[in-house]
Amino acid sequence: MSVHGKTALVTGAGSTRGIGRATAHTLAAAGWDIAILDLDEASAKEAAHEIVERHGVQAVGLGCDVTDEASVDNALAVLGESLPPVGALVNNAGITSPTPFVEVTGEEWDRIFAVNVRGAFNVTRRIAPGMAERGFGRIVFLASVSAERGGGVFGGVAYSAAKAAQLGFTRALARELGPDGVTVNAVAPGLIDTDITGGALEGERKAALVAGIPVGRNGTVHDVADLITYLCREESGYITGVTYDVNGGSHIH
Ligand code: NAD
């Protein structure tokens, strides 16, 4: 089966070394046209340009704050005019924070939830009806091993709670959209080498974390991108409501 003539929308795919950017590439290599929404407009456009050059598919990158409904509306209106309908949505935009619970403020808590949960809601709420109407859709959430094992990697309680919220979101939405041909799954990466920690996880702390990973290394963005692209295939239509671990065995349950 072919994904030709379908768009995969990846949020937060601007980040050069990020999971979203790598996923946009693997989806494009599989034949999807690509839409990228990122807070950083320049990186979103640069990513789209790179994808067109490397894979010969259509790609559009736009600046968009997923926490802001008007910003999402504007971006989706532009996409609607320039690309085929969205067949796959990867809710990848996310932020983390290591702040200990006894120090976290309400503002920081809200910000973590705004991007990871409300941001995913803002985009999914607008994309899902069209998918259901067309009878096909693939939605993937970027959760985290932190949601399953109670932090212990980098993110604190706010991050772990927001990522756990995504798991409930995934499961309930899978139940609701299943009859319409739309699957909804989550991937839960362990420690992946990207810039999300802003360089705050290096040296001894990182070495100690890697020592606890059975496969003996941290993950690469490719490890995660391949899994997401697999879940977005047309042939993956009987997989829904699932959380896929991609953590090198750092959390086995
Ligand atoms: P990253 O920081 O490299 O990329 C995140 C991207 O999201 C950036 O391009 C950023 O500009 C964008 N973004 C942030 N806020 C946004 C907003 N309000 N609107 C639109 N875009 C916004 O991060 P990454 O490591 O590639 O992480 C991607 C996803 O995977 C995140 O949801 C993260 O929580 C999750 N994750 C990462 C790891 C890891 O170890 N790196 C582990 C588990 C889960």
Short mmCIF file of C-alpha atoms and ligand atoms in Angstrom, two decimals:
data_model
loop_
_atom_site.label_atom_id
_atom_site.label_comp_id
_atom_site.label_asym_id
_atom_site.label_seq_id
_atom_site.Cartn_x
_atom_site.Cartn_y
_atom_site.Cartn_z
CA MET A 1 0.00 0.00 0.00
CA SER A 2 1.15 3.52 -0.65
CA VAL A 3 1.15 6.71 1.37
CA HIS A 4 1.56 8.70 -1.82
CA GLY A 5 -0.64 11.80 -1.81
CA LYS A 6 -0.86 11.94 1.97
CA THR A 7 0.75 14.39 4.34
CA ALA A 8 2.47 13.52 7.60
CA LEU A 9 2.40 16.44 10.02
CA VAL A 10 5.20 16.46 12.58
CA THR A 11 5.18 19.10 15.32
CA GLY A 12 8.48 20.26 16.77
CA ALA A 13 10.50 18.90 13.83
CA GLY A 14 12.63 22.04 13.53
CA SER A 15 15.26 21.04 16.08
CA THR A 16 18.26 19.91 13.99
CA ARG A 17 19.28 16.98 16.22
CA GLY A 18 15.77 16.24 17.43
CA ILE A 19 13.47 13.23 17.20
CA GLY A 20 10.93 15.19 15.12
CA ARG A 21 13.43 16.14 12.43
CA ALA A 22 14.65 12.54 12.10
CA THR A 23 11.06 11.31 11.98
CA ALA A 24 10.18 13.79 9.25
CA HIS A 25 13.05 12.32 7.23
CA THR A 26 12.04 8.68 7.70
CA LEU A 27 8.42 9.50 6.86
CA ALA A 28 9.53 11.38 3.72
CA ALA A 29 11.73 8.43 2.73
CA ALA A 30 8.62 6.25 3.03
CA GLY A 31 6.82 8.54 0.56
CA TRP A 32 4.83 10.88 2.78
CA ASP A 33 4.60 14.57 1.98
CA ILE A 34 5.70 16.46 5.08
CA ALA A 35 4.33 19.35 7.13
CA ILE A 36 6.41 20.76 9.97
CA LEU A 37 5.14 23.09 12.67
CA ASP A 38 7.71 24.49 15.07
CA LEU A 39 8.00 27.43 17.43
CA ASP A 40 11.23 28.21 15.61
CA GLU A 41 10.06 29.30 12.16
CA ALA A 42 13.51 29.42 10.57
CA SER A 43 14.33 25.86 11.62
CA ALA A 44 10.91 24.62 10.42
CA LYS A 45 11.53 26.12 6.98
CA GLU A 46 15.08 24.84 6.86
CA ALA A 47 13.88 21.34 7.77
CA ALA A 48 11.25 21.41 5.01
CA HIS A 49 13.85 22.56 2.50
CA GLU A 50 16.20 19.75 3.53
CA ILE A 51 13.41 17.20 3.12
CA VAL A 52 12.44 18.36 -0.37
CA GLU A 53 16.08 18.22 -1.43
CA ARG A 54 16.80 14.79 0.01
CA HIS A 55 13.58 12.92 -0.66
CA GLY A 56 11.84 14.68 -3.55
CA VAL A 57 8.50 14.82 -1.73
CA GLN A 58 6.55 17.99 -1.00
CA ALA A 59 7.31 19.64 2.34
CA VAL A 60 6.21 22.81 4.08
CA GLY A 61 7.62 24.21 7.33
CA LEU A 62 5.82 26.88 9.31
CA GLY A 63 6.36 28.79 12.51
CA CYS A 64 3.66 27.81 15.01
CA ASP A 65 3.22 27.79 18.77
CA VAL A 66 1.17 24.66 19.44
CA THR A 67 -0.02 26.10 22.76
CA ASP A 68 -1.75 28.96 20.94
CA GLU A 69 -5.01 28.03 19.20
CA ALA A 70 -4.91 31.00 16.79
CA SER A 71 -1.35 30.12 15.80
CA VAL A 72 -2.39 26.51 15.12
CA ASP A 73 -5.44 27.65 13.13
CA ASN A 74 -3.31 29.93 10.97
CA ALA A 75 -0.71 27.27 10.29
CA LEU A 76 -3.26 24.59 9.43
CA ALA A 77 -5.03 26.99 7.06
CA VAL A 78 -1.76 27.50 5.16
CA LEU A 79 -1.08 23.75 5.08
CA GLY A 80 -4.60 23.08 3.82
CA GLU A 81 -3.84 25.16 0.76
CA SER A 82 -0.42 23.77 0.01
CA LEU A 83 -0.32 20.04 0.84
CA PRO A 84 -2.57 16.96 0.53
CA PRO A 85 -4.78 16.11 3.54
CA VAL A 86 -3.04 15.01 6.73
CA GLY A 87 -2.96 11.21 7.03
CA ALA A 88 -0.46 11.04 9.89
CA LEU A 89 0.07 13.31 12.86
CA VAL A 90 3.11 13.02 15.10
CA ASN A 91 2.64 15.00 18.32
CA ASN A 92 6.33 15.49 18.94
CA ALA A 93 6.68 19.10 20.17
CA GLY A 94 7.63 18.91 23.83
CA ILE A 95 9.61 20.54 26.57
CA THR A 96 11.08 19.11 29.73
CA SER A 97 12.38 20.34 33.04
CA PRO A 98 14.33 18.68 35.86
CA THR A 99 13.01 21.01 38.59
CA PRO A 100 12.39 19.04 41.83
CA PHE A 101 8.74 18.95 42.85
CA VAL A 102 9.31 20.94 46.02
CA GLU A 103 10.69 23.81 43.94
CA VAL A 104 8.41 23.76 40.89
CA THR A 105 6.12 26.78 40.45
CA GLY A 106 2.58 26.77 39.10
CA GLU A 107 3.79 28.69 36.05
CA GLU A 108 6.39 26.07 35.21
CA TRP A 109 3.89 23.25 35.77
CA ASP A 110 1.41 24.94 33.42
CA ARG A 111 4.05 25.53 30.76
CA ILE A 112 5.08 21.85 30.72
CA PHE A 113 1.44 20.81 30.40
CA ALA A 114 0.71 23.56 27.86
CA VAL A 115 3.24 22.28 25.34
CA ASN A 116 3.09 18.52 25.96
CA VAL A 117 -0.63 18.09 26.57
CA ARG A 118 -2.64 21.15 25.52
CA GLY A 119 -0.41 21.60 22.46
CA ALA A 120 -1.11 18.03 21.38
CA PHE A 121 -4.80 18.63 22.02
CA ASN A 122 -4.83 21.83 19.98
CA VAL A 123 -3.41 20.12 16.91
CA THR A 124 -5.11 16.73 17.27
CA ARG A 125 -8.54 18.26 17.89
CA ARG A 126 -8.29 20.03 14.54
CA ILE A 127 -6.78 17.17 12.53
CA ALA A 128 -8.72 14.17 13.83
CA PRO A 129 -12.16 15.08 12.38
CA GLY A 130 -10.78 15.16 8.81
CA MET A 131 -9.00 11.84 9.34
CA ALA A 132 -12.20 10.25 10.63
CA GLU A 133 -14.18 11.66 7.72
CA ARG A 134 -11.68 10.24 5.20
CA GLY A 135 -11.59 6.91 7.06
CA PHE A 136 -7.84 6.89 7.53
CA GLY A 137 -5.45 8.31 10.07
CA ARG A 138 -2.35 7.56 12.12
CA ILE A 139 -1.69 9.57 15.28
CA VAL A 140 1.46 9.07 17.33
CA PHE A 141 2.29 10.76 20.63
CA LEU A 142 5.83 11.24 21.93
CA ALA A 143 5.42 10.21 25.55
CA SER A 144 8.42 9.16 27.64
CA VAL A 145 9.77 6.37 29.81
CA SER A 146 9.48 9.03 32.56
CA ALA A 147 5.69 8.55 32.45
CA GLU A 148 6.08 4.83 33.15
CA ARG A 149 8.87 4.65 35.69
CA GLY A 150 8.30 7.92 37.54
CA GLY A 151 11.02 10.14 36.09
CA GLY A 152 14.55 9.07 36.88
CA VAL A 153 16.02 10.11 33.53
CA PHE A 154 15.99 13.92 33.34
CA GLY A 155 12.43 15.25 33.56
CA GLY A 156 10.85 15.93 36.94
CA VAL A 157 7.33 15.35 38.27
CA ALA A 158 5.68 17.91 35.97
CA TYR A 159 7.20 16.30 32.88
CA SER A 160 6.41 12.75 34.04
CA ALA A 161 2.82 13.76 34.82
CA ALA A 162 2.36 15.49 31.45
CA LYS A 163 3.77 12.50 29.58
CA ALA A 164 1.51 10.16 31.57
CA ALA A 165 -1.43 12.37 30.57
CA GLN A 166 -0.48 11.71 26.95
CA LEU A 167 -0.81 7.96 27.57
CA GLY A 168 -4.40 8.35 28.79
CA PHE A 169 -5.07 10.70 25.88
CA THR A 170 -3.71 8.06 23.46
CA ARG A 171 -5.74 5.19 24.86
CA ALA A 172 -9.07 6.99 25.08
CA LEU A 173 -8.69 8.55 21.65
CA ALA A 174 -7.77 5.18 20.14
CA ARG A 175 -11.04 3.77 21.45
CA GLU A 176 -13.03 6.69 20.06
CA LEU A 177 -11.43 6.87 16.60
CA GLY A 178 -10.91 3.16 15.94
CA PRO A 179 -14.23 2.73 14.10
CA ASP A 180 -13.18 5.50 11.69
CA GLY A 181 -9.92 3.90 10.58
CA VAL A 182 -7.76 6.13 12.74
CA THR A 183 -5.13 4.51 14.97
CA VAL A 184 -3.63 6.30 17.96
CA ASN A 185 -0.43 5.10 19.61
CA ALA A 186 2.30 6.40 21.87
CA VAL A 187 6.01 5.84 21.83
CA ALA A 188 7.89 6.11 25.10
CA PRO A 189 11.57 6.78 24.50
CA GLY A 190 14.24 6.43 27.15
CA LEU A 191 17.36 8.58 27.05
CA ILE A 192 17.77 9.80 23.46
CA ASP A 193 20.70 11.91 22.36
CA THR A 194 19.11 15.29 21.40
CA ASP A 195 19.30 18.90 22.60
CA ILE A 196 16.12 18.82 24.73
CA THR A 197 18.07 18.99 27.99
CA GLY A 198 19.94 22.07 26.77
CA GLY A 199 23.26 20.45 27.67
CA ALA A 200 22.17 19.97 31.28
CA LEU A 201 22.64 16.20 31.21
CA GLU A 202 26.31 15.48 30.65
CA GLY A 203 29.34 13.96 32.33
CA GLU A 204 28.98 11.63 35.31
CA ARG A 205 25.20 11.88 35.52
CA LYS A 206 24.86 10.77 31.89
CA ALA A 207 27.43 7.99 32.32
CA ALA A 208 25.50 6.70 35.35
CA LEU A 209 22.27 6.66 33.35
CA VAL A 210 23.89 4.85 30.42
CA ALA A 211 25.34 2.27 32.85
CA GLY A 212 21.77 1.33 33.73
CA ILE A 213 20.75 0.65 30.13
CA PRO A 214 21.01 -3.06 29.18
CA VAL A 215 21.98 -2.41 25.55
CA GLY A 216 24.83 -0.23 26.83
CA ARG A 217 24.17 3.06 25.08
CA ASN A 218 21.72 5.89 24.96
CA GLY A 219 19.22 5.91 22.10
CA THR A 220 19.56 7.72 18.80
CA VAL A 221 16.84 9.71 17.08
CA HIS A 222 16.84 7.04 14.38
CA ASP A 223 15.79 4.38 16.89
CA VAL A 224 12.65 6.40 17.61
CA ALA A 225 11.98 7.70 14.08
CA ASP A 226 11.87 4.19 12.61
CA LEU A 227 9.31 3.06 15.17
CA ILE A 228 7.07 6.07 14.55
CA THR A 229 7.26 5.59 10.79
CA TYR A 230 6.32 1.92 11.22
CA LEU A 231 3.24 2.89 13.24
CA CYS A 232 2.21 5.36 10.51
CA ARG A 233 2.17 2.74 7.73
CA GLU A 234 -1.18 1.85 6.22
CA GLU A 235 -0.36 -1.79 7.09
CA SER A 236 -0.17 -0.93 10.81
CA GLY A 237 -3.92 -0.40 11.02
CA TYR A 238 -4.52 -3.17 13.58
CA ILE A 239 -2.17 -1.59 16.12
CA THR A 240 -3.91 0.99 18.28
CA GLY A 241 -4.04 2.27 21.84
CA VAL A 242 -0.56 0.92 22.50
CA THR A 243 2.50 2.41 24.17
CA TYR A 244 5.75 1.31 22.52
CA ASP A 245 8.89 1.41 24.64
CA VAL A 246 12.11 2.37 22.89
CA ASN A 247 14.51 2.57 25.81
CA GLY A 248 17.29 -0.02 25.35
CA GLY A 249 15.79 -2.09 28.16
CA SER A 250 16.22 0.65 30.77
CA HIS A 251 12.64 0.00 31.85
CA ILE A 252 11.34 -3.53 31.33
CA HIS A 253 7.82 -4.22 32.58
P1 NAD B 1 14.06 18.90 20.99
O1 NAD B 1 14.17 19.94 22.06
O2 NAD B 1 15.26 18.54 20.19
O3 NAD B 1 12.89 19.29 19.99
C1 NAD B 1 11.67 19.78 20.45
C2 NAD B 1 11.11 20.71 19.40
O4 NAD B 1 9.83 21.17 19.84
C3 NAD B 1 11.97 21.95 19.15
O5 NAD B 1 12.22 22.08 17.76
C4 NAD B 1 11.13 23.09 19.71
O6 NAD B 1 11.32 24.32 19.00
C5 NAD B 1 9.72 22.54 19.52
N1 NAD B 1 8.76 23.20 20.39
C6 NAD B 1 8.88 23.45 21.73
N2 NAD B 1 7.80 24.12 22.17
C7 NAD B 1 6.98 24.28 21.10
C8 NAD B 1 5.72 24.91 20.92
N3 NAD B 1 5.11 25.54 21.93
N4 NAD B 1 5.17 24.91 19.69
C9 NAD B 1 5.81 24.31 18.64
N5 NAD B 1 7.00 23.71 18.76
C10 NAD B 1 7.58 23.70 19.97
O7 NAD B 1 13.47 17.61 21.72
P2 NAD B 1 13.54 16.04 21.40
O8 NAD B 1 14.49 15.45 22.37
O9 NAD B 1 13.68 15.79 19.95
O10 NAD B 1 12.07 15.62 21.90
C11 NAD B 1 10.99 15.42 21.05
C12 NAD B 1 9.86 14.78 21.85
O11 NAD B 1 10.29 13.53 22.39
C13 NAD B 1 9.41 15.63 23.05
O12 NAD B 1 8.02 15.53 23.19
C14 NAD B 1 10.11 14.96 24.21
O13 NAD B 1 9.44 15.18 25.43
C15 NAD B 1 10.08 13.51 23.79
N6 NAD B 1 11.11 12.69 24.43
C16 NAD B 1 12.43 12.97 24.30
C17 NAD B 1 13.37 12.17 24.94
C18 NAD B 1 14.85 12.42 24.86
O14 NAD B 1 15.61 11.78 25.61
N7 NAD B 1 15.33 13.30 23.99
C19 NAD B 1 12.95 11.08 25.71
C20 NAD B 1 11.59 10.82 25.82
C21 NAD B 1 10.68 11.63 25.17
#
